[in-house]
Tab-separated table of C-alpha atoms (C1' of nucleotides) in Angstrom:
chain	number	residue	atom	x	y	z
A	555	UNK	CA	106.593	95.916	67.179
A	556	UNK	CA	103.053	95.369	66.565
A	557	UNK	CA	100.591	98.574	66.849
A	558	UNK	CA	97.767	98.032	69.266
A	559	UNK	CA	95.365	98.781	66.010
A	560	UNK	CA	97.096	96.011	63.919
A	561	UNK	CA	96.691	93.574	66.872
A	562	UNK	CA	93.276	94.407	66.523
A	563	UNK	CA	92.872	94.052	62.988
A	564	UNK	CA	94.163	90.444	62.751
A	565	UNK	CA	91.612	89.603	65.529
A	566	UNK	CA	88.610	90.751	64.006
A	567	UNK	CA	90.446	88.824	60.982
A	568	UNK	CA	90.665	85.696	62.512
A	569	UNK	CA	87.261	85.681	64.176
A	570	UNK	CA	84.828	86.714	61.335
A	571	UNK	CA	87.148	84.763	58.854
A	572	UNK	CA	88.316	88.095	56.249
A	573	UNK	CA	87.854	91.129	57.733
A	574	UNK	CA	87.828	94.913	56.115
A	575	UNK	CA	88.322	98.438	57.323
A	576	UNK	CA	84.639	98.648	58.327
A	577	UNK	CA	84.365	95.725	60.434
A	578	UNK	CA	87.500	96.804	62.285
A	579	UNK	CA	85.865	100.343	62.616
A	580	UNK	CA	82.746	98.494	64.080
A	581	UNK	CA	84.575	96.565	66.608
A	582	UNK	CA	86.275	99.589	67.643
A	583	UNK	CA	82.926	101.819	67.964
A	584	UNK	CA	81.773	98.938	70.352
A	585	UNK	CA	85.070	98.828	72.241
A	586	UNK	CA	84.382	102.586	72.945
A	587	UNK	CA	80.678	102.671	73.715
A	588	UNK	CA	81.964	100.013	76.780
A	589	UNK	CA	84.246	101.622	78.113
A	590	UNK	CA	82.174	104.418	78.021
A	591	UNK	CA	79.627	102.393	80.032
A	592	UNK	CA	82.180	100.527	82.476
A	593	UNK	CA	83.751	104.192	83.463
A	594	UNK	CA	80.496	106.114	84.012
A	595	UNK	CA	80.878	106.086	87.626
A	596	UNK	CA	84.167	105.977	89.015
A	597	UNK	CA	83.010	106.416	91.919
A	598	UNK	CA	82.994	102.940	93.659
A	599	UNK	CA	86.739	102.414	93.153
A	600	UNK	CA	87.779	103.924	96.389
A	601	UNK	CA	85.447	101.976	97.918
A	602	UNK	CA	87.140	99.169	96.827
A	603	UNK	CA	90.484	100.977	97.826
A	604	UNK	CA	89.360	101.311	101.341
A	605	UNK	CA	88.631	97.882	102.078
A	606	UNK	CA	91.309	96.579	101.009
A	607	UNK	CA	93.572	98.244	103.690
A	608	UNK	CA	93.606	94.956	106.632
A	609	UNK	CA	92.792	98.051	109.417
A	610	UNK	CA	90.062	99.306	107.642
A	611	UNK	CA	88.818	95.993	106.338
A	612	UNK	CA	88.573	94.310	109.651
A	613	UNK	CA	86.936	97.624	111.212
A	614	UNK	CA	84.533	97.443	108.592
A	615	UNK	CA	84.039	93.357	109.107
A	616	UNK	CA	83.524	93.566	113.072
A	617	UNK	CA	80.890	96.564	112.427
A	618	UNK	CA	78.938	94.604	109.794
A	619	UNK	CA	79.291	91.244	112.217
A	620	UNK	CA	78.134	93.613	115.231
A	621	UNK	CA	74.177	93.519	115.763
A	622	UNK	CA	74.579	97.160	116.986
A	623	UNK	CA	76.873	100.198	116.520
A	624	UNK	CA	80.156	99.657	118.734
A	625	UNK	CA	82.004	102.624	120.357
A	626	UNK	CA	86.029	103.769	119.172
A	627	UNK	CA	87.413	102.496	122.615
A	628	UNK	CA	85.668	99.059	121.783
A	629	UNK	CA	86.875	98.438	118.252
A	630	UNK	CA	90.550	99.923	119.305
A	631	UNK	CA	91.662	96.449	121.096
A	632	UNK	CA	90.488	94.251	118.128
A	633	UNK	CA	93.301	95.774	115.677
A	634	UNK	CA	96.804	95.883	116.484
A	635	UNK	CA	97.429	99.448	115.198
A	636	UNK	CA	97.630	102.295	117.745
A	637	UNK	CA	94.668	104.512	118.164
A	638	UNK	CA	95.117	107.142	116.070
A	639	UNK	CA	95.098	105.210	113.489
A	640	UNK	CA	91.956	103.317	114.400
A	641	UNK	CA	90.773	106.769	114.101
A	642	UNK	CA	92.064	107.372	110.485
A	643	UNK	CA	90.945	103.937	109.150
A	644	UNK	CA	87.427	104.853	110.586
A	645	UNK	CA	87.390	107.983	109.049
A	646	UNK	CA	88.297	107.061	106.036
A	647	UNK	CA	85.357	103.980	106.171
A	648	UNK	CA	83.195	107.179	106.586
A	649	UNK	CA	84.329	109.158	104.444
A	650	UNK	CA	83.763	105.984	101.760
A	651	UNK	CA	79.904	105.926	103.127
A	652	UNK	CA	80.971	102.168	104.345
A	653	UNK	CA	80.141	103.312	108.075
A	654	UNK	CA	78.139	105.628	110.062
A	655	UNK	CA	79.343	107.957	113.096
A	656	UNK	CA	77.228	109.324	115.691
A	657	UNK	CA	78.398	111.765	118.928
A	658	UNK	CA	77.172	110.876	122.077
A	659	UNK	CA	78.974	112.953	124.562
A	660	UNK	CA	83.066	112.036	124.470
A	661	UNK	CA	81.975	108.915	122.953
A	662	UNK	CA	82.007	108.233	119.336
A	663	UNK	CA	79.923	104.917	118.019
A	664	UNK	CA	80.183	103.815	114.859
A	665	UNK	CA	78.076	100.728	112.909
A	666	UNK	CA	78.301	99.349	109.132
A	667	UNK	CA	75.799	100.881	106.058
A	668	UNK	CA	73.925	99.251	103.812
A	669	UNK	CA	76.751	99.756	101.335
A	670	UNK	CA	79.433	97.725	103.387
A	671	UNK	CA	76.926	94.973	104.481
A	672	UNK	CA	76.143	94.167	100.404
A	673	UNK	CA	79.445	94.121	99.278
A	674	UNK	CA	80.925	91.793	102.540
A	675	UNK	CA	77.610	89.606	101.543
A	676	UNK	CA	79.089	89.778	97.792
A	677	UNK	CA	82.313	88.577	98.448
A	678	UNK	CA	80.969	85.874	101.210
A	679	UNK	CA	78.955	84.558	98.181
A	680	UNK	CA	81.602	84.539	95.622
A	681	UNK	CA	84.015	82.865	97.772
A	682	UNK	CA	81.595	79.899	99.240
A	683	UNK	CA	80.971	79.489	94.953
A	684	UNK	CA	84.349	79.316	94.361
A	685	UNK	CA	84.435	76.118	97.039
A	686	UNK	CA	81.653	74.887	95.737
A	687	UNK	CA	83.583	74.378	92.565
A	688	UNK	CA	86.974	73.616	93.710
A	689	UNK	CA	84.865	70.628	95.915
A	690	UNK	CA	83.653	69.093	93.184
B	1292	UNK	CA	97.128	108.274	129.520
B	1293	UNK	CA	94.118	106.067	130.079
B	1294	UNK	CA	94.671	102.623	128.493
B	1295	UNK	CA	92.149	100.923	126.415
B	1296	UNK	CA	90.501	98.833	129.155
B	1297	UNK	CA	90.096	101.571	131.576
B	1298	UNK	CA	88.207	103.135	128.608
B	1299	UNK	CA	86.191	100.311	128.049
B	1300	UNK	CA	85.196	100.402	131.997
B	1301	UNK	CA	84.427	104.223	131.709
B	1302	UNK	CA	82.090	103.067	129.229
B	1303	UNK	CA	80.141	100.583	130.106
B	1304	UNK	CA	79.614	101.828	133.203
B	1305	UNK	CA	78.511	105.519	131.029
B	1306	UNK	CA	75.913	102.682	129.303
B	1307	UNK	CA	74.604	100.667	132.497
B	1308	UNK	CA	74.596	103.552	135.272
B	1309	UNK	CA	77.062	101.381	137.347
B	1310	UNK	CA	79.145	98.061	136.736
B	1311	UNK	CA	81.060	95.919	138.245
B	1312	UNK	CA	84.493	93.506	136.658
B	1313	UNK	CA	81.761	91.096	135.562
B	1314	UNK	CA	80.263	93.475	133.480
B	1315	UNK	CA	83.373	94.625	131.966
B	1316	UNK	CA	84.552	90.976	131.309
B	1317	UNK	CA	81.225	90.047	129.749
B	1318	UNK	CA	81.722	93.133	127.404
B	1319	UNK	CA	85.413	92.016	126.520
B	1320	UNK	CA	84.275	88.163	125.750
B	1321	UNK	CA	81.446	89.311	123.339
B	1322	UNK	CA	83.676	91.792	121.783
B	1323	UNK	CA	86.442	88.703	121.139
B	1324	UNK	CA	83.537	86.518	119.914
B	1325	UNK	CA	82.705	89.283	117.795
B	1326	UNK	CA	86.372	89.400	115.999
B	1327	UNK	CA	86.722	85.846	115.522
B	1328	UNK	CA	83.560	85.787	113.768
B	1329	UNK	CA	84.619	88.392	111.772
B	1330	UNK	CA	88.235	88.037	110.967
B	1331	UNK	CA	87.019	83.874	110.454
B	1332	UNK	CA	87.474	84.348	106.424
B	1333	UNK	CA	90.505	86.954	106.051
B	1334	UNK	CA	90.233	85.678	102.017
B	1335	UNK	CA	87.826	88.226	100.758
B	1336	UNK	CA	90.524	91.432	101.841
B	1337	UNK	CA	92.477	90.541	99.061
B	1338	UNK	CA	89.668	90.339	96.422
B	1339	UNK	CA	88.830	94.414	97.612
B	1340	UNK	CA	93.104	95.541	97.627
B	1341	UNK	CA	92.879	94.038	93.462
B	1342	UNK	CA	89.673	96.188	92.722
B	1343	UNK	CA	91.248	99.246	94.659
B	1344	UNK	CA	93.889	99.783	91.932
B	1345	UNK	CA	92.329	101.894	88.925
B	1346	UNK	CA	93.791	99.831	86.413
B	1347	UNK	CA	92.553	96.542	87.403
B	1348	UNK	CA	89.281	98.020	88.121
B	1349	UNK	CA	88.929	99.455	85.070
B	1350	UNK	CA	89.468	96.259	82.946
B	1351	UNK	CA	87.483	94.396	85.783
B	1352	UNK	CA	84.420	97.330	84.914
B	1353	UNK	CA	85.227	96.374	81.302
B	1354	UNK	CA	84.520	92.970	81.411
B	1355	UNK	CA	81.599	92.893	83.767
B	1356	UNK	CA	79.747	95.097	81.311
B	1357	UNK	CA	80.885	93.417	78.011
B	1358	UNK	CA	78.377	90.744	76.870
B	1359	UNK	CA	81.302	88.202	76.189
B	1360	UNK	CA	84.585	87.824	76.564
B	1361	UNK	CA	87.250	89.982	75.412
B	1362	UNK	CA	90.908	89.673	74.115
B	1363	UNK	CA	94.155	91.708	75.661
B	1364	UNK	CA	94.433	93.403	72.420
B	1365	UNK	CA	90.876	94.593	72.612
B	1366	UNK	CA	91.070	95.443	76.424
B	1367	UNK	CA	94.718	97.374	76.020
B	1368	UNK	CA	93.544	100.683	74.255
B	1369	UNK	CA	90.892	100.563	77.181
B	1370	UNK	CA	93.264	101.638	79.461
B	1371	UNK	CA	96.402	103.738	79.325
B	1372	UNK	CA	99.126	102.090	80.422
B	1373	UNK	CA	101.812	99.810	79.079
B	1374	UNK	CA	101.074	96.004	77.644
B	1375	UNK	CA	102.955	94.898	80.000
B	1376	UNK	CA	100.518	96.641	82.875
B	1377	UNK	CA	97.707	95.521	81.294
B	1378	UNK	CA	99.208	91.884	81.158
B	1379	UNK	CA	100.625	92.055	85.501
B	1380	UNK	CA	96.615	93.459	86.116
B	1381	UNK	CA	95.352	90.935	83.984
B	1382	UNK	CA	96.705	87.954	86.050
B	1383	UNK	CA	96.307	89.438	89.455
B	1384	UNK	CA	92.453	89.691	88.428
B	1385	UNK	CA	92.796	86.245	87.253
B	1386	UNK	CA	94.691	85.488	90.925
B	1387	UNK	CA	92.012	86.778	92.567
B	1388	UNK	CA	89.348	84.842	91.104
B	1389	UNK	CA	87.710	88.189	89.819
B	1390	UNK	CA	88.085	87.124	86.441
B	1391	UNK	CA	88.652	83.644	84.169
B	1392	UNK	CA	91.039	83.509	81.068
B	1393	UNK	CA	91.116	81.054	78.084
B	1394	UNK	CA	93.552	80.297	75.492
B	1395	UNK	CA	93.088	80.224	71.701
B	1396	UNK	CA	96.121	79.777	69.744
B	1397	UNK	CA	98.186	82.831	70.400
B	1398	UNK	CA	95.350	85.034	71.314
B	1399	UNK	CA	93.841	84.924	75.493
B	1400	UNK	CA	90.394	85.907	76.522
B	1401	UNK	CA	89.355	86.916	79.667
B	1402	UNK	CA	85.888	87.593	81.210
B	1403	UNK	CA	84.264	88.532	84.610
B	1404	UNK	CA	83.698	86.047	87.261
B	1405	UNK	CA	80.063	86.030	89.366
B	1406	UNK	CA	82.094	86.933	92.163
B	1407	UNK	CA	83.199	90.561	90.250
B	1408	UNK	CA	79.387	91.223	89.018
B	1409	UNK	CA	78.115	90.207	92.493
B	1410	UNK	CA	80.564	92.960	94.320
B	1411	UNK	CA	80.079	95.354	91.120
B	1412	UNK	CA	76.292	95.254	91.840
B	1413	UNK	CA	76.470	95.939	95.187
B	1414	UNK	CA	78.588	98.586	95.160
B	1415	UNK	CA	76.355	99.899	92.459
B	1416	UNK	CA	73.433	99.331	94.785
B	1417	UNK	CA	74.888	101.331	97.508
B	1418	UNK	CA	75.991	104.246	95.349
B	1419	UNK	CA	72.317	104.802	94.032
B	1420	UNK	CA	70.746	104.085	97.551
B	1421	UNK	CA	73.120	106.638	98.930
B	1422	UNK	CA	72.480	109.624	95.962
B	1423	UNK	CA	68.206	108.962	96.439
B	1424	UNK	CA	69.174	109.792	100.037
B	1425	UNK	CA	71.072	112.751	99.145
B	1426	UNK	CA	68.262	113.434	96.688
B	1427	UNK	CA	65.381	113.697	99.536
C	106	DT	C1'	114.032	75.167	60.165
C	107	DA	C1'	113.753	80.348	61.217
C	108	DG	C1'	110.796	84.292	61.802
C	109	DT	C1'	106.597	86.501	63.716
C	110	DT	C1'	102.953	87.013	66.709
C	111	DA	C1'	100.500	87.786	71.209
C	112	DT	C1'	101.305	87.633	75.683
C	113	DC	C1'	103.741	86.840	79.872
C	114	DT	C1'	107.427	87.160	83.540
C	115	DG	C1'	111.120	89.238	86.474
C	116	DA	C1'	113.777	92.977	88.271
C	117	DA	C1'	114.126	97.741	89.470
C	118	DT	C1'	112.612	102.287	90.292
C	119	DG	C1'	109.533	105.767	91.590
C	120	DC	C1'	105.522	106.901	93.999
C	121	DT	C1'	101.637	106.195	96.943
C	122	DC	C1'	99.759	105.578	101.295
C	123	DC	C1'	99.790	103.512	106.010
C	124	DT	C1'	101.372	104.131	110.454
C	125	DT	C1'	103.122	106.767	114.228
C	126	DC	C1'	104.110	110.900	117.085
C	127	DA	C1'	102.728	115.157	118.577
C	128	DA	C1'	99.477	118.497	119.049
C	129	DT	C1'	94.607	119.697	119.080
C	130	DC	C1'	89.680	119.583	119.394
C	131	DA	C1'	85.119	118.979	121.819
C	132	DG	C1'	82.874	117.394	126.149
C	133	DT	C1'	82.653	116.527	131.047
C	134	DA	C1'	83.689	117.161	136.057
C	135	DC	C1'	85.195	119.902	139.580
D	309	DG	C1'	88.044	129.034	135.237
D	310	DT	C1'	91.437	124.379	135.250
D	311	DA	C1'	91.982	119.506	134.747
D	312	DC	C1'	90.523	115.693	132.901
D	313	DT	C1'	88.286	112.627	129.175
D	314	DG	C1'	87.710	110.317	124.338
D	315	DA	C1'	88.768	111.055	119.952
D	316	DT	C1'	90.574	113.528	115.907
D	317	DT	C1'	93.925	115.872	112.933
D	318	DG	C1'	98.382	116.976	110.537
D	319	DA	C1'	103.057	116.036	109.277
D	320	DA	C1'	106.736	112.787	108.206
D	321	DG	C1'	109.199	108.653	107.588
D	322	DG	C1'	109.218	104.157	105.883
D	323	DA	C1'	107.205	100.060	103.757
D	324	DG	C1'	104.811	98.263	100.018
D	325	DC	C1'	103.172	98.309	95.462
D	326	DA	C1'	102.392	99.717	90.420
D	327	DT	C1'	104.514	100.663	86.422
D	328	DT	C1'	108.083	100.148	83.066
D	329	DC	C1'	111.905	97.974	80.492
D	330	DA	C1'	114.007	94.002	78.969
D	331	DG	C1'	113.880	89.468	78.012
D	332	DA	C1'	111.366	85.056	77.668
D	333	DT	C1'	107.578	81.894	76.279
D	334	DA	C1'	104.250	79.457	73.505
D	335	DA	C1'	101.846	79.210	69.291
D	336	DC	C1'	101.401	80.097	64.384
D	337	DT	C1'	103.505	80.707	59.485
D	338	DA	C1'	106.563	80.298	55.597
DNA sequence: TAGTTATCTGAATGCTCCTTCAATCAGTAC
DNA sequence: GTACTGATTGAAGGAGCATTCAGATAACTA
């Protein structure tokens, strides 16, 4: 079997024409200094991660759609999950700073952040590209 | 137990002093309205369940911040799992329009759609928005 | 032709995580 | 105080998914 580092190798080989231990050493140093740069914050993954549960997603959708925050007992009979775990997914949107909560008595509301209402505009904008294309 | 539209009564009653069935239907038809605006595109869930996985996201991260494209052999070492793994991410990335791949003779190289810079940006976004809050 | 290379595909297993049930927590009304 | 309310929390079972191994594929080389 071929070694990750010989794979390499015959790459930089084949691209710059002859290749010798330094310009393999170069391509590696690069290699690292990205992934250095690509994994300096982790920290959006789970964001991903949440939405891409269908309960939490289409919480997350009808609160970014809503012009105002919307209360548990109104979002509860637009999924078809019970209502405890209306109240997970939520918390776990908050928990992923994707939506606010705010107390008002027994009465919980809840409405999108900034953070959910970029990324939903995001992937609205990558998808009507995509038809753009596929159109053509 | 109360079910969810006696809640929903409770409520909007709680929000307008009094009300009456009108009021509760009118609630009900704007919160439908609401949900089929939302749940309209269902496509984008998918794109957010591919970037939840760390693997995928990492070679997704990888290829958004790389200047050009980048072969499997170069992308592998970036991540530690099997060839194989990288290979089954690879293509679901590829599925999910997230990221394009081109052949050259025996070698493939893949790069980052728009769509994956656009959601990588705003995610970004958010994260920094929400640490200058934390900041104040 | 046969042998090698880089990568992909399919099946299976192990693990994660989503949902539900039950109990519990804060508020409100009496 | 007790009896309700809306909503949350924790534990557990089950469904789904990510990884791996094994084998296959397409392209290059001798």
């Amino acid at each position: 079997m071929a070694t990750a580092s010989s794979r390499l190798r015959r790459l930089v080989a084949d691209e710059l024409g002859e290749c010798c231990d330094a310009d393999v050493d170069r391509r590696l140093t690069e290699l690292e200094r990205l992934a250095d740069d690509a994994f300096a914050d982790d920290a959006s993954r789970p964001v991903f991660a949440v939405l891409g549960n269908e309960t939490r997603y289409r919480l997350a959708r009808v609160l970014a759609v809503a012009d105002d925050e919307l209360c548990v007992c109104e979002l509860e009979p637009l999924v078809d999950v019970s209502e405890s775990a209306v109240s997970h997914a939520l918390s776990d949107l908050v928990d992923a700073g994707l939506v606010s909560r705010r107390k008002d008595g027994n009465w919980r509301y809840y409405d999108s952040t900034d953070l959910a209402d970029g990324l939903f505009a995001a992937a609205d904008r990558g998808a009507s590209e995509e038809s753009e294309v596929s159109d053509q």
